[in-house]
Amino acid sequence: MKSFMTFRESLSLAVAKEMEADPSVFVFGLDVPDHKRIFGSTKGLVEKFGLERCFGTPLSEDAMTGVALGAALSGLRPIHVHIRVDFMMLAMNQIVNMISNLRYMSGGKLTIPLVIRAVIGRGWGQSAQHSKSLQSFFAHIPGLKVVMPTTPQDAYSLLRTSIRDDNPVIFLEHRWLYDVEGEVDERKTIPLGNATVRRQGDAVTVVATSWMNVEALKAAEVLERRGIQLEVVDVRSITPLDEETIIQSVKKTRRCIVADYDWAFCGFSAELASLIHHRCFNDLKKPVERLGFAPVPCPTTRPLENLFYPSAVHIIRIVEQMLGLEKTDLSGESFYSYEHNFKGPF
Amino acid sequence: MKSFMTFRESLSLAVAKEMEADPSVFVFGLDVPDHKRIFGSTKGLVEKFGLERCFGTPLSEDAMTGVALGAALSGLRPIHVHIRVDFMMLAMNQIVNMISNLRYMSGGKLTIPLVIRAVIGRGWGQSAQHSKSLQSFFAHIPGLKVVMPTTPQDAYSLLRTSIRDDNPVIFLEHRWLYDVEGEVDERKTIPLGNATVRRQGDAVTVVATSWMNVEALKAAEVLERRGIQLEVVDVRSITPLDEETIIQSVKKTRRCIVADYDWAFCGFSAELASLIHHRCFNDLKKPVERLGFAPVPCPTTRPLENLFYPSAVHIIRIVEQMLGLEKTDLSGESFYSYEHNFKGPF
Amino acid sequence: MQKDILSKEESLALYRKLILTRLAEEKIREEYFKDEMKTPVHLGIGGEAIPVGVCHCLPPRSKTFGTYRNHSLYLAMTEDTDGFFGELYGKVNGPGKGKAGSMHLSFPERDFIATSAVVGTTIPVAVGAALANAYRKSNDVVTVFFGDGAVEEGVFWESLNFACLKNLRVLFVCEDNGLAIHTPAKERQGFQSILETVKTFDCYVGGGQGHDLQGVIQSTHQVVKQMEDQPKPGFLHFTYYRFLEHVGPREDFDAGYRSRPTPDNLDGLDPVLCFERDLCQNGCKPSELSAIKKSVEEKIAKSVLTAQKTDFPSSEELYTDLFV
Amino acid sequence: MQKDILSKEESLALYRKLILTRLAEEKIREEYFKDEMKTPVHLGIGGEAIPVGVCHCLPPRSKTFGTYRNHSLYLAMTEDTDGFFGELYGKVNGPGKGKAGSMHLSFPERDFIATSAVVGTTIPVAVGAALANAYRKSNDVVTVFFGDGAVEEGVFWESLNFACLKNLRVLFVCEDNGLAIHTPAKERQGFQSILETVKTFDCYVGGGQGHDLQGVIQSTHQVVKQMEDQPKPGFLHFTYYRFLEHVGPREDFDAGYRSRPTPDNLDGLDPVLCFERDLCQNGCKPSELSAIKKSVEEKIAKSVLTAQKTDFPSSEELYTDLFV
Ligand SMILES: Cc1ncc(C[n+]2csc(CCOP(=O)(O)OP(=O)(O)O)c2C)c(N)n1
Ligand SMILES: Cc1ncc(C[n+]2csc(CCOP(=O)(O)OP(=O)(O)O)c2C)c(N)n1
Ligand SMILES: [Mg+2]
Ligand SMILES: [Mg+2]
């Protein structure tokens, strides 16, 4: 039951498995059933389950989110897909004012088994309106769960868990991860609220979300050659948050960088940094450092786009500063960035 | 030019002054010109400036925010008013995807002198959809300024500054502050990005936003009788943020509570706590404590509503813990809470 | 269906519901000043015949959704005055254990699914429930009530479009009191008539004067029948007169935005008076009506007493019901 | 205005614009594979006559707004190929210094105010600009272009309603290619015809076949004239055929969602062929047209070369232009 596949394949496999297992699961959203299939992540579903369980919609994010809620309240398990998280700004009213609190206000009578999938982050010259992440928005609101997988296995297992969850889950998938390949064990389940140590080390803990794990692992690879071992913790689920795994790691390394794929100000990196400082007050040798987007909208032109996004280079430089090391010569280094293999137009 | 007035009066006075000074300033929004005048905060404006400069709208928050943007791009200075910040969830697309970044994407050619006023926080049995604050949402997005006044003077001066600012400003006004009275000097100007020390003390710094300043001052009053002096810093402007005033205070007291009027997780309190830990790493005697809403939607019924909102009592208890003190007997104490003077229906 | 098709029994049952909703709200008006019901109330006095009439025509298992102005709808769906007053008093015997309050009443066990205090927000949710019915090949109808202001929200148009596109059995009921808080329609709407615009969408339409219970029933029956015959959305538009202030227990004719109806007008606006007259014309005796009224009054008084005596939720309740 | 009222001079100037927009996009198709223009391009081939024709009819100082499919509109408003290619190449000589890219072109100095890659988002902004005109008692017209998919967004209806309510001089131009990415209208729309629905709002309507430049001009003139006479919004609906994929430089007839037009069809779909035929029928010589074409080709080639040679913005530019 193990196979090698891309992140995008693991997503469609997870949905297919759940749709097979439970006739109340369906998937819908703009462009979900067209031939591009949301960057391939809904591939095969129309063929297997028909247009009644995998269908497109008008351009109406606000109403379609309400529709998903209504279907969930009726006992179905909708998966609503957005090709860009930015478009969810049109759905914030349903998410923040309805989905997050109808259960609470009904005294627990209403149940909302609903997954909203959205693509986040960098593509290719996407500019300010197709490049956000915004996990902090969703995580800020009680009543929502927020998941950010990094590997094909996690995407697969966490998406299955999210679909089975009886609560609303926001599932955020980085565009660049879609091409990442990895082994997927179809039987493996992963609960929400479970961080994982991607790499063991003793020098500095890098707590990372989504694509930043790729950058952190690359930074670790580079620094390892200098004998410095980074520990990389993949948060995976923003809410519920696995504090223990994170705190344990920081108590061990006593130094921490939070590398969140989002803006820093009032972002999830602030939450983590504040939490870690609070719980590791007497353990930290240095203050927790935070890494995120440049505090501006994302520009289109490549040289500025490159500066906008945080990367392995930033992590390396911060580690060097933390440990009082000379700067590593990175001139010969090639980074995992998809800057070069990602071609237009979208 | 000094006079005693309520917070609501200071708001309408500020707008009136700017409308007098500049014919391009106008104010609009749902129910702005009706006889209730947004809890009185737009009183007198129709009479003085006519319905062309002070008008109501259809129920269309998304489009009306776009309309405000379009008017601002055309050189007018709109003030768009929402009787509840919760309704701004319908306008998030315009705010996050347009207002915050059109200037940047146009290479600085477009200018957006726009103020969005919204009422936040507790009213009276308002439940989950009429009770949020959400400053962290707006502050998270580069390109927006976010202001939260506490006193009539600040409301007056900061609103005038916001209207004169050539950038988009989100101006958040706590419902309970509307009745607070204070002296207002009409000539006093206050720039954005300027925190203020509301009360000097040496024991613990309470960094507070909006209504939490009232609670913090009450806590200080109670604790003063035990010889404990709280320092209370009113943040006033979330972005731009006056780090120096805050850091200076914490470096002095070496203990800090962040009391933000919002949920804590991924909220502004996380940003502040993380910032303070970072910059005062060697000064803090104890980790920074955070205070915010209970991590659930706001319930209607009074006993639970009382538990949902943070208060002076919470601050007192945290201070006692930080300083290792016995619990103060609060049984005879009467708090500033408007729980008792606020009557229904709205 | 013709007006005269209502049997006497049916008529009196309807009267009971109508007067129940009216008297429950009159009771709120009495009690509210004691400051024990700590929740903003949007009273529906003048509009009761719309939910009472529409719900009368709904087939069994019809889910309904509404707004903050939901008291009549709640009572029309459930007749549960105990839960109703329990919730208004914030007590554990309310269907939301006091967490919901007046603006968020719901009673899912009786198909009264959800209401919301953000205008327009339950409209797409009802469409989603109708989609769920279609998904399950069920012919059940879902109904959603909303005000004339809600049609200005984009989500109304998005929802209408999607429902028509998918031929869903969802019944949109616009309760048009000509006001959004204090603002009249002509200051908010750039179209001539909502019905004319909705007619250009692929759905059945109907409507009329909302104070006329028999008329409401007649047009609802018509549209529901069409919906049952061939699945498509229905849209009903009923006008009515809001007797009280937007929120709260008082009249507000002194506020300046409208004037008090004259006694002659009143007669043509009040659904209770109107239906009582109809009933009497059709042979009911005033004594029959007042007997019903009396029993309803007692029921309400008992429920208020129960609510007052019932406990508030305990502190632990703050944290329950967030997640499954 | 009659078709034949276009003077020869005017016609040739229009042809120049039309062919400029066409050839600029054909140039992108040639260059794009070199992977130097790092920005998603939504080409407008097939739809050029709509912005060219509409803008031809706009009075001076008319502000315009558009979408990510904005190349023809940018060039129709400005004829500025230097800035255009500069922006596509991400260079400092672009009007947004490369920060905007293809999807966010704007040129405020020439009244081309803003475009956006989130569908529907410039519609209310244009209405706000029209409100500003009314506020200043100016009679200027504001125009906003959007696709057929945008009318499904609630904000379209909210904007239309407000504009009609306030009698604003805003011209809504729906460029209807029958597709939203790959989804045909019948899978997205629950109404029969957008024009029929819009007609129930208080505004002027018009439209026709968008590949026919003269027809576009004729109906635009009509509606703009009405708007000038008595202030109200106008709504123009033009159909056109999108020749290429939704985003990117390629054809995609092999994708399965539609088939390649036959050569006979083509003739009735291509605005350039159509206008060339009209011009020749009205006495223009093919040599005149090819001379124009040649000069336009040279202009474009020069601009591309300039863009390629121009600098990228410096690192410091990342942080500029956020606030005033
Ligand atoms: C989205 C939103 N905007 C504004 C409000 C404030 N508000 C509450 S009720 C109301 C008027 C609604 O009018 P209508 O839909 O006609 O319902 P009615 O109160 O007349 O029953 C407004 C503007 C709100 N609750 N939600
Ligand atoms: C609000 C929003 N939802 C979804 C998208 C993704 N998207 C980009 S273009 C498009 C189709 C738009 O169709 P239409 O308005 O007809 O314009 P066209 O591309 O045909 O010119 C979609 C769905 C988007 N950009 N914005
Ligand atoms: Mg109304
Ligand atoms: Mg289209």
mmCIF file with all atom_site columns, N, CA and C in Angstrom, chain B residues 134-161:
data_model
loop_
_atom_site.group_PDB
_atom_site.id
_atom_site.type_symbol
_atom_site.label_atom_id
_atom_site.label_alt_id
_atom_site.label_comp_id
_atom_site.label_asym_id
_atom_site.label_entity_id
_atom_site.label_seq_id
_atom_site.pdbx_PDB_ins_code
_atom_site.Cartn_x
_atom_site.Cartn_y
_atom_site.Cartn_z
_atom_site.occupancy
_atom_site.B_iso_or_equiv
_atom_site.pdbx_formal_charge
_atom_site.auth_seq_id
_atom_site.auth_comp_id
_atom_site.auth_asym_id
_atom_site.auth_atom_id
_atom_site.pdbx_PDB_model_num
ATOM 1  N N  . LEU B 1 134 ? -11.007 42.208 16.196 1.00 0.00 ? 134 LEU B N  1
ATOM 2  C CA . LEU B 1 134 ? -10.318 41.839 14.958 1.00 0.00 ? 134 LEU B CA 1
ATOM 3  C C  . LEU B 1 134 ? -9.219  42.795 14.497 1.00 0.00 ? 134 LEU B C  1
ATOM 4  N N  . GLN B 1 135 ? -8.655  43.567 15.420 1.00 0.00 ? 135 GLN B N  1
ATOM 5  C CA . GLN B 1 135 ? -7.557  44.443 15.008 1.00 0.00 ? 135 GLN B CA 1
ATOM 6  C C  . GLN B 1 135 ? -6.413  43.682 14.362 1.00 0.00 ? 135 GLN B C  1
ATOM 7  N N  . SER B 1 136 ? -6.204  42.430 14.797 1.00 0.00 ? 136 SER B N  1
ATOM 8  C CA . SER B 1 136 ? -5.077  41.671 14.242 1.00 0.00 ? 136 SER B CA 1
ATOM 9  C C  . SER B 1 136 ? -5.280  41.367 12.760 1.00 0.00 ? 136 SER B C  1
ATOM 10 N N  . PHE B 1 137 ? -6.510  41.190 12.337 1.00 0.00 ? 137 PHE B N  1
ATOM 11 C CA . PHE B 1 137 ? -6.774  40.959 10.912 1.00 0.00 ? 137 PHE B CA 1
ATOM 12 C C  . PHE B 1 137 ? -6.226  42.123 10.090 1.00 0.00 ? 137 PHE B C  1
ATOM 13 N N  . PHE B 1 138 ? -6.611  43.307 10.485 1.00 0.00 ? 138 PHE B N  1
ATOM 14 C CA . PHE B 1 138 ? -6.247  44.474 9.689  1.00 0.00 ? 138 PHE B CA 1
ATOM 15 C C  . PHE B 1 138 ? -4.750  44.773 9.815  1.00 0.00 ? 138 PHE B C  1
ATOM 16 N N  . ALA B 1 139 ? -4.239  44.619 11.033 1.00 0.00 ? 139 ALA B N  1
ATOM 17 C CA . ALA B 1 139 ? -2.833  44.952 11.272 1.00 0.00 ? 139 ALA B CA 1
ATOM 18 C C  . ALA B 1 139 ? -1.899  43.954 10.589 1.00 0.00 ? 139 ALA B C  1
ATOM 19 N N  . HIS B 1 140 ? -2.411  42.767 10.327 1.00 0.00 ? 140 HIS B N  1
ATOM 20 C CA . HIS B 1 140 ? -1.597  41.735 9.687  1.00 0.00 ? 140 HIS B CA 1
ATOM 21 C C  . HIS B 1 140 ? -1.270  42.091 8.235  1.00 0.00 ? 140 HIS B C  1
ATOM 22 N N  . ILE B 1 141 ? -2.105  42.886 7.619  1.00 0.00 ? 141 ILE B N  1
ATOM 23 C CA . ILE B 1 141 ? -1.982  43.177 6.184  1.00 0.00 ? 141 ILE B CA 1
ATOM 24 C C  . ILE B 1 141 ? -1.173  44.452 5.955  1.00 0.00 ? 141 ILE B C  1
ATOM 25 N N  . PRO B 1 142 ? -0.009  44.351 5.317  1.00 0.00 ? 142 PRO B N  1
ATOM 26 C CA . PRO B 1 142 ? 0.770   45.552 5.041  1.00 0.00 ? 142 PRO B CA 1
ATOM 27 C C  . PRO B 1 142 ? -0.021  46.510 4.148  1.00 0.00 ? 142 PRO B C  1
ATOM 28 N N  . GLY B 1 143 ? 0.056   47.777 4.460  1.00 0.00 ? 143 GLY B N  1
ATOM 29 C CA . GLY B 1 143 ? -0.640  48.766 3.648  1.00 0.00 ? 143 GLY B CA 1
ATOM 30 C C  . GLY B 1 143 ? -1.844  49.372 4.333  1.00 0.00 ? 143 GLY B C  1
ATOM 31 N N  . LEU B 1 144 ? -2.162  48.867 5.526  1.00 0.00 ? 144 LEU B N  1
ATOM 32 C CA . LEU B 1 144 ? -3.263  49.438 6.296  1.00 0.00 ? 144 LEU B CA 1
ATOM 33 C C  . LEU B 1 144 ? -2.728  50.002 7.599  1.00 0.00 ? 144 LEU B C  1
ATOM 34 N N  . LYS B 1 145 ? -3.311  51.081 8.066  1.00 0.00 ? 145 LYS B N  1
ATOM 35 C CA . LYS B 1 145 ? -3.023  51.559 9.413  1.00 0.00 ? 145 LYS B CA 1
ATOM 36 C C  . LYS B 1 145 ? -4.228  51.226 10.300 1.00 0.00 ? 145 LYS B C  1
ATOM 37 N N  . VAL B 1 146 ? -3.963  50.979 11.560 1.00 0.00 ? 146 VAL B N  1
ATOM 38 C CA . VAL B 1 146 ? -5.034  50.548 12.468 1.00 0.00 ? 146 VAL B CA 1
ATOM 39 C C  . VAL B 1 146 ? -4.951  51.342 13.766 1.00 0.00 ? 146 VAL B C  1
ATOM 40 N N  . VAL B 1 147 ? -6.037  51.996 14.115 1.00 0.00 ? 147 VAL B N  1
ATOM 41 C CA . VAL B 1 147 ? -6.049  52.892 15.277 1.00 0.00 ? 147 VAL B CA 1
ATOM 42 C C  . VAL B 1 147 ? -7.152  52.467 16.239 1.00 0.00 ? 147 VAL B C  1
ATOM 43 N N  . MET B 1 148 ? -6.847  52.502 17.543 1.00 0.00 ? 148 MET B N  1
ATOM 44 C CA . MET B 1 148 ? -7.835  52.140 18.566 1.00 0.00 ? 148 MET B CA 1
ATOM 45 C C  . MET B 1 148 ? -7.776  53.141 19.720 1.00 0.00 ? 148 MET B C  1
ATOM 46 N N  . PRO B 1 149 ? -8.590  54.175 19.653 1.00 0.00 ? 149 PRO B N  1
ATOM 47 C CA . PRO B 1 149 ? -8.546  55.184 20.718 1.00 0.00 ? 149 PRO B CA 1
ATOM 48 C C  . PRO B 1 149 ? -9.279  54.722 21.970 1.00 0.00 ? 149 PRO B C  1
ATOM 49 N N  . THR B 1 150 ? -8.886  55.291 23.093 1.00 0.00 ? 150 THR B N  1
ATOM 50 C CA . THR B 1 150 ? -9.557  54.976 24.352 1.00 0.00 ? 150 THR B CA 1
ATOM 51 C C  . THR B 1 150 ? -10.277 56.172 24.966 1.00 0.00 ? 150 THR B C  1
ATOM 52 N N  . THR B 1 151 ? -9.671  57.337 24.897 1.00 0.00 ? 151 THR B N  1
ATOM 53 C CA . THR B 1 151 ? -10.264 58.498 25.557 1.00 0.00 ? 151 THR B CA 1
ATOM 54 C C  . THR B 1 151 ? -10.940 59.417 24.535 1.00 0.00 ? 151 THR B C  1
ATOM 55 N N  . PRO B 1 152 ? -11.827 60.282 24.997 1.00 0.00 ? 152 PRO B N  1
ATOM 56 C CA . PRO B 1 152 ? -12.419 61.261 24.077 1.00 0.00 ? 152 PRO B CA 1
ATOM 57 C C  . PRO B 1 152 ? -11.354 62.105 23.366 1.00 0.00 ? 152 PRO B C  1
ATOM 58 N N  . GLN B 1 153 ? -10.329 62.507 24.094 1.00 0.00 ? 153 GLN B N  1
ATOM 59 C CA . GLN B 1 153 ? -9.279  63.302 23.455 1.00 0.00 ? 153 GLN B CA 1
ATOM 60 C C  . GLN B 1 153 ? -8.596  62.513 22.338 1.00 0.00 ? 153 GLN B C  1
ATOM 61 N N  . ASP B 1 154 ? -8.262  61.278 22.627 1.00 0.00 ? 154 ASP B N  1
ATOM 62 C CA . ASP B 1 154 ? -7.600  60.466 21.601 1.00 0.00 ? 154 ASP B CA 1
ATOM 63 C C  . ASP B 1 154 ? -8.530  60.193 20.430 1.00 0.00 ? 154 ASP B C  1
ATOM 64 N N  . ALA B 1 155 ? -9.781  59.901 20.736 1.00 0.00 ? 155 ALA B N  1
ATOM 65 C CA . ALA B 1 155 ? -10.732 59.648 19.661 1.00 0.00 ? 155 ALA B CA 1
ATOM 66 C C  . ALA B 1 155 ? -10.781 60.865 18.746 1.00 0.00 ? 155 ALA B C  1
ATOM 67 N N  . TYR B 1 156 ? -10.867 62.021 19.362 1.00 0.00 ? 156 TYR B N  1
ATOM 68 C CA . TYR B 1 156 ? -10.952 63.264 18.601 1.00 0.00 ? 156 TYR B CA 1
ATOM 69 C C  . TYR B 1 156 ? -9.678  63.504 17.782 1.00 0.00 ? 156 TYR B C  1
ATOM 70 N N  . SER B 1 157 ? -8.558  63.489 18.464 1.00 0.00 ? 157 SER B N  1
ATOM 71 C CA . SER B 1 157 ? -7.312  63.859 17.786 1.00 0.00 ? 157 SER B CA 1
ATOM 72 C C  . SER B 1 157 ? -6.887  62.800 16.774 1.00 0.00 ? 157 SER B C  1
ATOM 73 N N  . LEU B 1 158 ? -7.037  61.534 17.157 1.00 0.00 ? 158 LEU B N  1
ATOM 74 C CA . LEU B 1 158 ? -6.600  60.476 16.238 1.00 0.00 ? 158 LEU B CA 1
ATOM 75 C C  . LEU B 1 158 ? -7.531  60.352 15.038 1.00 0.00 ? 158 LEU B C  1
ATOM 76 N N  . LEU B 1 159 ? -8.809  60.630 15.237 1.00 0.00 ? 159 LEU B N  1
ATOM 77 C CA . LEU B 1 159 ? -9.701  60.561 14.074 1.00 0.00 ? 159 LEU B CA 1
ATOM 78 C C  . LEU B 1 159 ? -9.357  61.691 13.097 1.00 0.00 ? 159 LEU B C  1
ATOM 79 N N  . ARG B 1 160 ? -9.086  62.860 13.632 1.00 0.00 ? 160 ARG B N  1
ATOM 80 C CA . ARG B 1 160 ? -8.675  63.958 12.734 1.00 0.00 ? 160 ARG B CA 1
ATOM 81 C C  . ARG B 1 160 ? -7.397  63.596 11.994 1.00 0.00 ? 160 ARG B C  1
ATOM 82 N N  . THR B 1 161 ? -6.431  63.066 12.718 1.00 0.00 ? 161 THR B N  1
ATOM 83 C CA . THR B 1 161 ? -5.183  62.659 12.066 1.00 0.00 ? 161 THR B CA 1
ATOM 84 C C  . THR B 1 161 ? -5.442  61.592 11.006 1.00 0.00 ? 161 THR B C  1
#
